[in-house]
């Protein structure tokens, strides 16, 4: 290849350019959220998980071939030992301009410890998952969590100059009574709030038919109390945005079950074992770890072949669902 030719971008079989990688760095977590994990989880043996060097090599490969955005996720990314070494390594791509954005999704429990270092690595935005402001409810949802740690993490992130977005999984019942408080809390601090419709990933011991709340219903309910102005803004992802006139802040609505966003999909996900998932609603994966351990060229070939069979649209179907549509837990891959 001539030296001045940029490496070919990653394009799928439907002509969609893939420029966004969500990379899971661990399947482990310090919490056990009821919609995400079972109370007793068996985690992967460490030898199956990509090393930090392999995670960096894989990221480099994506970035060389046009990935402009990289989101680190998990499990809980901040529980991975030496994870800041990976952020420091990846930050050079921000410095060269090869990457537009390096970001992470976290439960926030360890954010107070790492916020300043993340900002120093060029991270500008973080998503923090928080479904309630009530300490007891937080403990019940997460089975293990102390909300004070998350609130301290959010404060530290804001102090470090990070833009924080809150993610909340919508559910029937108490959540519906708490969502207004979450809106006020987020918007008073300059944070957007994204409401996520629960997805049927993995057996968690929860009857999802009882818990799933349609965001269409929730939005209708919110519109009775707040003035919501729809925004025309696409991230290539599943979120729709509305502005809350009373607060000036934004609410994102992610409804993978009831809303078709697939035509704009620009992203793929890689698990911490190097399995490439080209669609969140499809459990078939392509192994990149084996090829990566052979060579970068082999990994790139496997990646390009997998993109050719990226589904045109996802296949969740609640009506056919007897509890769980996709057996893999959300924590295996990240949001
Ligand atoms: N541990 C980090 C966290 O909680 O932010 C990152 C990984 S977590 C799997 C990523 C996102 O997925 C979180 O916002 C979480 O609320 C969301 N999530 C987990 N299980 C889900 C499910 N079954 N349906 C929809 N969202 C889910
Ligand atoms: Fe852990 Fe995040 Fe899953 Fe909660 S949603 S159990 S914090 S990985």
PDB file of C-alpha atoms in Angstrom, residues 30-326:
ATOM      1  CA  UNK A  30     -18.510  -4.577  42.527  1.00  0.00           C
ATOM      2  CA  UNK A  31     -22.332  -4.417  42.179  1.00  0.00           C
ATOM      3  CA  UNK A  32     -25.007  -6.923  41.169  1.00  0.00           C
ATOM      4  CA  UNK A  33     -27.764  -4.779  39.641  1.00  0.00           C
ATOM      5  CA  UNK A  34     -30.966  -6.799  39.464  1.00  0.00           C
ATOM      6  CA  UNK A  35     -31.576  -6.088  35.760  1.00  0.00           C
ATOM      7  CA  UNK A  36     -27.979  -6.910  34.803  1.00  0.00           C
ATOM      8  CA  UNK A  37     -26.596  -9.767  36.884  1.00  0.00           C
ATOM      9  CA  UNK A  38     -27.706 -12.696  38.962  1.00  0.00           C
ATOM     10  CA  UNK A  39     -26.979 -12.499  42.684  1.00  0.00           C
ATOM     11  CA  UNK A  40     -24.418 -15.260  42.373  1.00  0.00           C
ATOM     12  CA  UNK A  41     -22.283 -14.831  39.299  1.00  0.00           C
ATOM     13  CA  UNK A  42     -19.508 -16.984  37.986  1.00  0.00           C
ATOM     14  CA  UNK A  43     -16.974 -14.722  36.377  1.00  0.00           C
ATOM     15  CA  UNK A  44     -14.579 -15.631  33.625  1.00  0.00           C
ATOM     16  CA  UNK A  45     -11.218 -17.120  34.472  1.00  0.00           C
ATOM     17  CA  UNK A  46      -8.609 -14.372  34.176  1.00  0.00           C
ATOM     18  CA  UNK A  47      -6.687 -16.250  31.498  1.00  0.00           C
ATOM     19  CA  UNK A  48      -9.667 -15.882  29.137  1.00  0.00           C
ATOM     20  CA  UNK A  49      -9.712 -12.111  29.482  1.00  0.00           C
ATOM     21  CA  UNK A  50      -7.633  -9.962  27.142  1.00  0.00           C
ATOM     22  CA  UNK A  51      -4.555  -8.453  28.763  1.00  0.00           C
ATOM     23  CA  UNK A  52      -4.261  -4.678  28.929  1.00  0.00           C
ATOM     24  CA  UNK A  53      -1.688  -4.872  26.130  1.00  0.00           C
ATOM     25  CA  UNK A  54      -4.109  -6.860  23.970  1.00  0.00           C
ATOM     26  CA  UNK A  55      -6.909  -4.411  24.696  1.00  0.00           C
ATOM     27  CA  UNK A  56      -4.607  -1.591  23.621  1.00  0.00           C
ATOM     28  CA  UNK A  57      -3.564  -3.427  20.435  1.00  0.00           C
ATOM     29  CA  UNK A  58      -7.144  -4.142  19.515  1.00  0.00           C
ATOM     30  CA  UNK A  59      -8.089  -0.517  20.117  1.00  0.00           C
ATOM     31  CA  UNK A  60      -5.139   0.614  17.988  1.00  0.00           C
ATOM     32  CA  UNK A  61      -6.362  -1.641  15.185  1.00  0.00           C
ATOM     33  CA  UNK A  62      -9.849  -0.155  15.233  1.00  0.00           C
ATOM     34  CA  UNK A  63      -8.491   3.384  15.430  1.00  0.00           C
ATOM     35  CA  UNK A  64      -6.083   2.810  12.520  1.00  0.00           C
ATOM     36  CA  UNK A  65      -9.095   1.767  10.483  1.00  0.00           C
ATOM     37  CA  UNK A  66     -11.296   4.694  11.248  1.00  0.00           C
ATOM     38  CA  UNK A  67     -12.788   4.284  14.730  1.00  0.00           C
ATOM     39  CA  UNK A  68     -13.194   7.858  16.005  1.00  0.00           C
ATOM     40  CA  UNK A  69     -14.892   7.083  19.276  1.00  0.00           C
ATOM     41  CA  UNK A  70     -13.953   4.560  21.921  1.00  0.00           C
ATOM     42  CA  UNK A  71     -16.083   3.810  24.956  1.00  0.00           C
ATOM     43  CA  UNK A  72     -14.578   1.679  27.717  1.00  0.00           C
ATOM     44  CA  UNK A  73     -17.147  -0.371  29.559  1.00  0.00           C
ATOM     45  CA  UNK A  74     -17.623  -3.630  31.418  1.00  0.00           C
ATOM     46  CA  UNK A  75     -18.677  -5.141  33.886  1.00  0.00           C
ATOM     47  CA  UNK A  76     -17.341  -2.250  35.863  1.00  0.00           C
ATOM     48  CA  UNK A  77     -14.290  -0.892  34.031  1.00  0.00           C
ATOM     49  CA  UNK A  78     -12.830   0.821  37.076  1.00  0.00           C
ATOM     50  CA  UNK A  79     -12.541  -2.453  39.034  1.00  0.00           C
ATOM     51  CA  UNK A  80      -9.982  -3.752  36.550  1.00  0.00           C
ATOM     52  CA  UNK A  81      -6.534  -3.546  38.080  1.00  0.00           C
ATOM     53  CA  UNK A  82      -4.251  -0.990  36.388  1.00  0.00           C
ATOM     54  CA  UNK A  83      -7.072   0.184  34.109  1.00  0.00           C
ATOM     55  CA  UNK A  84      -5.619   3.689  34.192  1.00  0.00           C
ATOM     56  CA  UNK A  85      -2.583   2.339  32.322  1.00  0.00           C
ATOM     57  CA  UNK A  86      -4.915   1.543  29.421  1.00  0.00           C
ATOM     58  CA  UNK A  87      -6.455   5.021  29.516  1.00  0.00           C
ATOM     59  CA  UNK A  88      -2.967   6.580  29.584  1.00  0.00           C
ATOM     60  CA  UNK A  89      -1.937   4.433  26.628  1.00  0.00           C
ATOM     61  CA  UNK A  90      -5.062   5.242  24.603  1.00  0.00           C
ATOM     62  CA  UNK A  91      -4.842   8.956  25.343  1.00  0.00           C
ATOM     63  CA  UNK A  92      -2.040   9.291  22.758  1.00  0.00           C
ATOM     64  CA  UNK A  93      -4.675   8.790  20.040  1.00  0.00           C
ATOM     65  CA  UNK A  94      -6.484  11.856  21.332  1.00  0.00           C
ATOM     66  CA  UNK A  95      -3.225  13.787  21.268  1.00  0.00           C
ATOM     67  CA  UNK A  96      -2.578  12.851  17.613  1.00  0.00           C
ATOM     68  CA  UNK A  97      -6.172  13.561  16.598  1.00  0.00           C
ATOM     69  CA  UNK A  98      -6.714   9.966  15.461  1.00  0.00           C
ATOM     70  CA  UNK A  99      -9.491   9.621  18.030  1.00  0.00           C
ATOM     71  CA  UNK A 100     -12.215  12.189  18.688  1.00  0.00           C
ATOM     72  CA  UNK A 101     -13.410  10.776  21.945  1.00  0.00           C
ATOM     73  CA  UNK A 102     -12.277   8.405  24.673  1.00  0.00           C
ATOM     74  CA  UNK A 103     -14.949   7.826  27.236  1.00  0.00           C
ATOM     75  CA  UNK A 104     -16.329   5.337  29.732  1.00  0.00           C
ATOM     76  CA  UNK A 105     -19.496   3.994  31.261  1.00  0.00           C
ATOM     77  CA  UNK A 106     -19.173   3.380  34.977  1.00  0.00           C
ATOM     78  CA  UNK A 107     -21.313   2.693  37.999  1.00  0.00           C
ATOM     79  CA  UNK A 108     -19.419   5.536  39.658  1.00  0.00           C
ATOM     80  CA  UNK A 109     -18.422   3.747  42.862  1.00  0.00           C
ATOM     81  CA  UNK A 110     -14.698   4.217  42.162  1.00  0.00           C
ATOM     82  CA  UNK A 111     -14.967   7.431  40.194  1.00  0.00           C
ATOM     83  CA  UNK A 112     -13.894   9.697  43.042  1.00  0.00           C
ATOM     84  CA  UNK A 113     -10.548   7.902  43.032  1.00  0.00           C
ATOM     85  CA  UNK A 114     -10.009   8.146  39.270  1.00  0.00           C
ATOM     86  CA  UNK A 115     -11.817  11.242  37.998  1.00  0.00           C
ATOM     87  CA  UNK A 116      -8.819  13.574  37.959  1.00  0.00           C
ATOM     88  CA  UNK A 117      -6.587  10.987  36.252  1.00  0.00           C
ATOM     89  CA  UNK A 118      -9.267  10.311  33.634  1.00  0.00           C
ATOM     90  CA  UNK A 119      -9.505  14.017  32.882  1.00  0.00           C
ATOM     91  CA  UNK A 120      -5.712  14.171  32.616  1.00  0.00           C
ATOM     92  CA  UNK A 121      -5.892  11.381  29.996  1.00  0.00           C
ATOM     93  CA  UNK A 122      -8.160  13.502  27.834  1.00  0.00           C
ATOM     94  CA  UNK A 123     -11.443  11.904  28.838  1.00  0.00           C
ATOM     95  CA  UNK A 124     -14.049  14.657  28.570  1.00  0.00           C
ATOM     96  CA  UNK A 125     -17.305  12.837  29.270  1.00  0.00           C
ATOM     97  CA  UNK A 126     -18.386   9.928  31.428  1.00  0.00           C
ATOM     98  CA  UNK A 127     -21.673   8.088  31.738  1.00  0.00           C
ATOM     99  CA  UNK A 128     -22.569   7.210  35.294  1.00  0.00           C
ATOM    100  CA  UNK A 129     -25.329   4.704  35.991  1.00  0.00           C
ATOM    101  CA  UNK A 130     -27.721   5.737  38.735  1.00  0.00           C
ATOM    102  CA  UNK A 131     -31.351   4.599  38.875  1.00  0.00           C
ATOM    103  CA  UNK A 132     -32.474   6.216  42.109  1.00  0.00           C
ATOM    104  CA  UNK A 133     -31.419   8.839  44.647  1.00  0.00           C
ATOM    105  CA  UNK A 134     -32.777   6.841  47.555  1.00  0.00           C
ATOM    106  CA  UNK A 135     -30.016   5.054  49.453  1.00  0.00           C
ATOM    107  CA  UNK A 136     -32.168   2.050  50.390  1.00  0.00           C
ATOM    108  CA  UNK A 137     -33.558   1.617  46.903  1.00  0.00           C
ATOM    109  CA  UNK A 138     -30.044   1.965  45.514  1.00  0.00           C
ATOM    110  CA  UNK A 139     -28.883  -0.835  47.791  1.00  0.00           C
ATOM    111  CA  UNK A 140     -31.869  -2.976  46.755  1.00  0.00           C
ATOM    112  CA  UNK A 141     -31.310  -2.441  43.021  1.00  0.00           C
ATOM    113  CA  UNK A 142     -27.548  -2.940  43.120  1.00  0.00           C
ATOM    114  CA  UNK A 143     -27.700  -5.587  45.898  1.00  0.00           C
ATOM    115  CA  UNK A 144     -24.321  -4.309  47.193  1.00  0.00           C
ATOM    116  CA  UNK A 145     -23.961  -0.590  46.557  1.00  0.00           C
ATOM    117  CA  UNK A 146     -23.490   2.442  48.780  1.00  0.00           C
ATOM    118  CA  UNK A 147     -24.990   5.444  47.015  1.00  0.00           C
ATOM    119  CA  UNK A 148     -22.661   7.837  48.835  1.00  0.00           C
ATOM    120  CA  UNK A 149     -19.740   6.499  46.825  1.00  0.00           C
ATOM    121  CA  UNK A 150     -21.525   7.188  43.556  1.00  0.00           C
ATOM    122  CA  UNK A 151     -22.549  10.687  44.599  1.00  0.00           C
ATOM    123  CA  UNK A 152     -18.952  11.397  45.625  1.00  0.00           C
ATOM    124  CA  UNK A 153     -17.828  10.030  42.253  1.00  0.00           C
ATOM    125  CA  UNK A 154     -20.197  12.322  40.384  1.00  0.00           C
ATOM    126  CA  UNK A 155     -18.989  15.335  42.400  1.00  0.00           C
ATOM    127  CA  UNK A 156     -15.363  14.430  41.732  1.00  0.00           C
ATOM    128  CA  UNK A 157     -16.010  14.034  38.017  1.00  0.00           C
ATOM    129  CA  UNK A 158     -17.732  17.412  37.806  1.00  0.00           C
ATOM    130  CA  UNK A 159     -14.909  19.013  39.809  1.00  0.00           C
ATOM    131  CA  UNK A 160     -12.382  17.497  37.418  1.00  0.00           C
ATOM    132  CA  UNK A 161     -14.228  19.211  34.568  1.00  0.00           C
ATOM    133  CA  UNK A 162     -15.766  16.055  33.117  1.00  0.00           C
ATOM    134  CA  UNK A 163     -19.162  16.267  31.506  1.00  0.00           C
ATOM    135  CA  UNK A 164     -21.326  13.683  33.246  1.00  0.00           C
ATOM    136  CA  UNK A 165     -24.377  11.966  31.838  1.00  0.00           C
ATOM    137  CA  UNK A 166     -26.559   9.859  34.090  1.00  0.00           C
ATOM    138  CA  UNK A 167     -27.935   6.551  32.816  1.00  0.00           C
ATOM    139  CA  UNK A 168     -31.003   5.116  34.491  1.00  0.00           C
ATOM    140  CA  UNK A 169     -32.716   1.858  33.602  1.00  0.00           C
ATOM    141  CA  UNK A 170     -36.446   2.523  33.663  1.00  0.00           C
ATOM    142  CA  UNK A 171     -38.615   0.011  35.482  1.00  0.00           C
ATOM    143  CA  UNK A 172     -42.185  -0.259  36.609  1.00  0.00           C
ATOM    144  CA  UNK A 173     -43.088   0.734  40.153  1.00  0.00           C
ATOM    145  CA  UNK A 174     -40.902   2.863  42.419  1.00  0.00           C
ATOM    146  CA  UNK A 175     -38.829   4.207  39.563  1.00  0.00           C
ATOM    147  CA  UNK A 176     -41.862   5.946  38.074  1.00  0.00           C
ATOM    148  CA  UNK A 177     -42.260   7.917  41.301  1.00  0.00           C
ATOM    149  CA  UNK A 178     -38.552   8.800  41.469  1.00  0.00           C
ATOM    150  CA  UNK A 179     -37.840   9.840  37.921  1.00  0.00           C
ATOM    151  CA  UNK A 180     -38.786  13.490  38.519  1.00  0.00           C
ATOM    152  CA  UNK A 181     -36.206  13.705  41.314  1.00  0.00           C
ATOM    153  CA  UNK A 182     -33.584  12.207  39.010  1.00  0.00           C
ATOM    154  CA  UNK A 183     -34.428  14.800  36.353  1.00  0.00           C
ATOM    155  CA  UNK A 184     -34.111  17.654  38.853  1.00  0.00           C
ATOM    156  CA  UNK A 185     -30.903  16.236  40.337  1.00  0.00           C
ATOM    157  CA  UNK A 186     -29.250  15.749  36.947  1.00  0.00           C
ATOM    158  CA  UNK A 187     -30.310  18.984  35.339  1.00  0.00           C
ATOM    159  CA  UNK A 188     -29.445  21.119  38.363  1.00  0.00           C
ATOM    160  CA  UNK A 189     -25.859  19.879  37.948  1.00  0.00           C
ATOM    161  CA  UNK A 190     -25.697  20.342  34.186  1.00  0.00           C
ATOM    162  CA  UNK A 191     -25.962  16.606  33.525  1.00  0.00           C
ATOM    163  CA  UNK A 192     -28.160  15.021  30.858  1.00  0.00           C
ATOM    164  CA  UNK A 193     -30.207  12.032  31.967  1.00  0.00           C
ATOM    165  CA  UNK A 194     -30.608   9.010  29.709  1.00  0.00           C
ATOM    166  CA  UNK A 195     -33.489   6.669  30.412  1.00  0.00           C
ATOM    167  CA  UNK A 196     -32.868   3.143  29.172  1.00  0.00           C
ATOM    168  CA  UNK A 197     -35.527   0.593  28.450  1.00  0.00           C
ATOM    169  CA  UNK A 198     -34.589  -2.689  30.066  1.00  0.00           C
ATOM    170  CA  UNK A 199     -33.255  -5.259  27.620  1.00  0.00           C
ATOM    171  CA  UNK A 200     -33.753  -9.003  28.004  1.00  0.00           C
ATOM    172  CA  UNK A 201     -30.089  -9.933  28.382  1.00  0.00           C
ATOM    173  CA  UNK A 202     -29.178 -12.817  30.660  1.00  0.00           C
ATOM    174  CA  UNK A 203     -30.984 -14.550  33.495  1.00  0.00           C
ATOM    175  CA  UNK A 204     -30.886 -12.346  36.602  1.00  0.00           C
ATOM    176  CA  UNK A 205     -33.567 -13.876  38.768  1.00  0.00           C
ATOM    177  CA  UNK A 206     -35.911 -11.019  37.828  1.00  0.00           C
ATOM    178  CA  UNK A 207     -39.168 -11.534  35.943  1.00  0.00           C
ATOM    179  CA  UNK A 208     -38.637  -9.015  33.196  1.00  0.00           C
ATOM    180  CA  UNK A 209     -42.236  -9.162  32.106  1.00  0.00           C
ATOM    181  CA  UNK A 210     -43.027  -7.552  35.476  1.00  0.00           C
ATOM    182  CA  UNK A 211     -40.275  -4.951  35.406  1.00  0.00           C
ATOM    183  CA  UNK A 212     -39.954  -3.692  31.841  1.00  0.00           C
ATOM    184  CA  UNK A 213     -41.443  -0.234  31.463  1.00  0.00           C
ATOM    185  CA  UNK A 214     -42.049   0.996  27.947  1.00  0.00           C
ATOM    186  CA  UNK A 215     -40.383   4.352  27.459  1.00  0.00           C
ATOM    187  CA  UNK A 216     -43.311   5.391  25.285  1.00  0.00           C
ATOM    188  CA  UNK A 217     -45.526   5.047  28.374  1.00  0.00           C
ATOM    189  CA  UNK A 218     -42.975   6.777  30.591  1.00  0.00           C
ATOM    190  CA  UNK A 219     -42.574   9.644  28.141  1.00  0.00           C
ATOM    191  CA  UNK A 220     -46.340  10.110  27.997  1.00  0.00           C
ATOM    192  CA  UNK A 221     -46.377  10.204  31.784  1.00  0.00           C
ATOM    193  CA  UNK A 222     -43.498  12.703  31.924  1.00  0.00           C
ATOM    194  CA  UNK A 223     -45.194  14.906  29.349  1.00  0.00           C
ATOM    195  CA  UNK A 224     -48.117  15.344  31.748  1.00  0.00           C
ATOM    196  CA  UNK A 225     -45.801  17.031  34.260  1.00  0.00           C
ATOM    197  CA  UNK A 226     -42.982  18.519  32.177  1.00  0.00           C
ATOM    198  CA  UNK A 227     -42.838  20.382  28.883  1.00  0.00           C
ATOM    199  CA  UNK A 228     -40.798  18.153  26.598  1.00  0.00           C
ATOM    200  CA  UNK A 229     -39.442  19.504  23.298  1.00  0.00           C
ATOM    201  CA  UNK A 230     -38.081  16.840  20.935  1.00  0.00           C
ATOM    202  CA  UNK A 231     -34.602  17.550  19.586  1.00  0.00           C
ATOM    203  CA  UNK A 232     -33.394  16.637  16.161  1.00  0.00           C
ATOM    204  CA  UNK A 233     -30.047  15.163  17.099  1.00  0.00           C
ATOM    205  CA  UNK A 234     -28.646  11.847  16.059  1.00  0.00           C
ATOM    206  CA  UNK A 235     -25.625  10.135  17.549  1.00  0.00           C
ATOM    207  CA  UNK A 236     -25.941   7.184  15.195  1.00  0.00           C
ATOM    208  CA  UNK A 237     -27.148   5.338  18.256  1.00  0.00           C
ATOM    209  CA  UNK A 238     -30.433   4.380  19.802  1.00  0.00           C
ATOM    210  CA  UNK A 239     -31.053   7.539  21.848  1.00  0.00           C
ATOM    211  CA  UNK A 240     -33.737  10.123  21.084  1.00  0.00           C
ATOM    212  CA  UNK A 241     -33.496  13.393  22.967  1.00  0.00           C
ATOM    213  CA  UNK A 242     -36.050  15.755  24.429  1.00  0.00           C
ATOM    214  CA  UNK A 243     -35.394  19.056  26.174  1.00  0.00           C
ATOM    215  CA  UNK A 244     -37.202  19.692  29.433  1.00  0.00           C
ATOM    216  CA  UNK A 245     -38.253  23.327  29.108  1.00  0.00           C
ATOM    217  CA  UNK A 246     -38.603  23.846  32.869  1.00  0.00           C
ATOM    218  CA  UNK A 247     -34.983  22.813  33.579  1.00  0.00           C
ATOM    219  CA  UNK A 248     -33.291  23.452  30.231  1.00  0.00           C
ATOM    220  CA  UNK A 249     -31.694  19.988  30.497  1.00  0.00           C
ATOM    221  CA  UNK A 250     -31.898  17.014  28.171  1.00  0.00           C
ATOM    222  CA  UNK A 251     -33.438  13.595  28.575  1.00  0.00           C
ATOM    223  CA  UNK A 252     -32.230  10.830  26.287  1.00  0.00           C
ATOM    224  CA  UNK A 253     -34.566   7.917  25.654  1.00  0.00           C
ATOM    225  CA  UNK A 254     -33.094   4.593  24.602  1.00  0.00           C
ATOM    226  CA  UNK A 255     -35.834   2.195  23.562  1.00  0.00           C
ATOM    227  CA  UNK A 256     -34.204  -0.705  21.774  1.00  0.00           C
ATOM    228  CA  UNK A 257     -37.316  -2.836  22.217  1.00  0.00           C
ATOM    229  CA  UNK A 258     -39.802  -0.471  20.681  1.00  0.00           C
ATOM    230  CA  UNK A 259     -37.805   1.807  18.426  1.00  0.00           C
ATOM    231  CA  UNK A 260     -35.829   1.019  15.322  1.00  0.00           C
ATOM    232  CA  UNK A 261     -32.445   2.737  15.212  1.00  0.00           C
ATOM    233  CA  UNK A 262     -30.569   0.100  13.271  1.00  0.00           C
ATOM    234  CA  UNK A 263     -30.333   1.926   9.946  1.00  0.00           C
ATOM    235  CA  UNK A 264     -27.992   4.471  11.549  1.00  0.00           C
ATOM    236  CA  UNK A 265     -25.930   1.988  13.532  1.00  0.00           C
ATOM    237  CA  UNK A 266     -22.225   2.902  13.469  1.00  0.00           C
ATOM    238  CA  UNK A 267     -20.968   0.783  16.344  1.00  0.00           C
ATOM    239  CA  UNK A 268     -19.691  -2.613  17.341  1.00  0.00           C
ATOM    240  CA  UNK A 269     -18.909  -4.096  20.720  1.00  0.00           C
ATOM    241  CA  UNK A 270     -16.012  -6.240  21.839  1.00  0.00           C
ATOM    242  CA  UNK A 271     -16.190  -8.283  25.016  1.00  0.00           C
ATOM    243  CA  UNK A 272     -13.311  -8.562  27.454  1.00  0.00           C
ATOM    244  CA  UNK A 273     -12.466 -11.938  25.921  1.00  0.00           C
ATOM    245  CA  UNK A 274     -12.150 -10.398  22.469  1.00  0.00           C
ATOM    246  CA  UNK A 275     -15.498 -11.556  21.122  1.00  0.00           C
ATOM    247  CA  UNK A 276     -16.842  -9.151  18.543  1.00  0.00           C
ATOM    248  CA  UNK A 277     -20.586  -8.514  18.712  1.00  0.00           C
ATOM    249  CA  UNK A 278     -21.774  -6.552  15.755  1.00  0.00           C
ATOM    250  CA  UNK A 279     -25.307  -6.151  17.143  1.00  0.00           C
ATOM    251  CA  UNK A 280     -26.490  -5.908  20.757  1.00  0.00           C
ATOM    252  CA  UNK A 281     -29.614  -7.924  19.987  1.00  0.00           C
ATOM    253  CA  UNK A 282     -27.750 -10.781  18.338  1.00  0.00           C
ATOM    254  CA  UNK A 283     -25.881 -13.343  20.402  1.00  0.00           C
ATOM    255  CA  UNK A 284     -23.596 -14.536  17.641  1.00  0.00           C
ATOM    256  CA  UNK A 285     -20.027 -13.358  18.095  1.00  0.00           C
ATOM    257  CA  UNK A 286     -16.776 -13.617  16.211  1.00  0.00           C
ATOM    258  CA  UNK A 287     -13.582 -14.364  18.060  1.00  0.00           C
ATOM    259  CA  UNK A 288     -10.879 -11.715  17.643  1.00  0.00           C
ATOM    260  CA  UNK A 289      -8.657 -12.954  20.475  1.00  0.00           C
ATOM    261  CA  UNK A 290      -7.300 -15.974  18.600  1.00  0.00           C
ATOM    262  CA  UNK A 291      -6.496 -13.986  15.450  1.00  0.00           C
ATOM    263  CA  UNK A 292      -5.096 -11.109  17.548  1.00  0.00           C
ATOM    264  CA  UNK A 293      -2.746 -13.491  19.331  1.00  0.00           C
ATOM    265  CA  UNK A 294      -1.571 -14.535  15.881  1.00  0.00           C
ATOM    266  CA  UNK A 295      -1.160 -11.093  14.273  1.00  0.00           C
ATOM    267  CA  UNK A 296      -2.846  -7.743  13.719  1.00  0.00           C
ATOM    268  CA  UNK A 297      -3.470  -8.710  10.096  1.00  0.00           C
ATOM    269  CA  UNK A 298      -5.306 -11.856  11.141  1.00  0.00           C
ATOM    270  CA  UNK A 299      -7.428  -9.828  13.586  1.00  0.00           C
ATOM    271  CA  UNK A 300      -8.256  -7.280  10.892  1.00  0.00           C
ATOM    272  CA  UNK A 301      -9.273 -10.031   8.465  1.00  0.00           C
ATOM    273  CA  UNK A 302     -11.558 -11.589  11.088  1.00  0.00           C
ATOM    274  CA  UNK A 303     -13.023  -8.168  11.874  1.00  0.00           C
ATOM    275  CA  UNK A 304     -13.764  -7.331   8.256  1.00  0.00           C
ATOM    276  CA  UNK A 305     -15.337 -10.756   7.661  1.00  0.00           C
ATOM    277  CA  UNK A 306     -17.563 -10.301  10.730  1.00  0.00           C
ATOM    278  CA  UNK A 307     -18.720  -6.876   9.582  1.00  0.00           C
ATOM    279  CA  UNK A 308     -19.957  -8.389   6.361  1.00  0.00           C
ATOM    280  CA  UNK A 309     -22.505 -10.367   8.376  1.00  0.00           C
ATOM    281  CA  UNK A 310     -23.483  -7.619  10.837  1.00  0.00           C
ATOM    282  CA  UNK A 311     -27.273  -7.921  10.961  1.00  0.00           C
ATOM    283  CA  UNK A 312     -29.279  -5.238   9.252  1.00  0.00           C
ATOM    284  CA  UNK A 313     -31.433  -4.844  12.338  1.00  0.00           C
ATOM    285  CA  UNK A 314     -31.718  -6.337  15.785  1.00  0.00           C
ATOM    286  CA  UNK A 315     -33.920  -9.247  16.665  1.00  0.00           C
ATOM    287  CA  UNK A 316     -35.338  -8.655  20.145  1.00  0.00           C
ATOM    288  CA  UNK A 317     -38.868  -9.931  20.286  1.00  0.00           C
ATOM    289  CA  UNK A 318     -40.607  -9.651  23.659  1.00  0.00           C
ATOM    290  CA  UNK A 319     -43.700 -11.455  22.403  1.00  0.00           C
ATOM    291  CA  UNK A 320     -41.697 -14.600  21.705  1.00  0.00           C
ATOM    292  CA  UNK A 321     -39.679 -14.170  24.834  1.00  0.00           C
ATOM    293  CA  UNK A 322     -40.025 -16.618  27.696  1.00  0.00           C
ATOM    294  CA  UNK A 323     -38.029 -14.455  30.120  1.00  0.00           C
ATOM    295  CA  UNK A 324     -34.763 -13.981  28.297  1.00  0.00           C
ATOM    296  CA  UNK A 325     -34.229 -13.227  24.623  1.00  0.00           C
ATOM    297  CA  UNK A 326     -30.441 -13.253  24.648  1.00  0.00           C
TER     298      UNK A 326
END
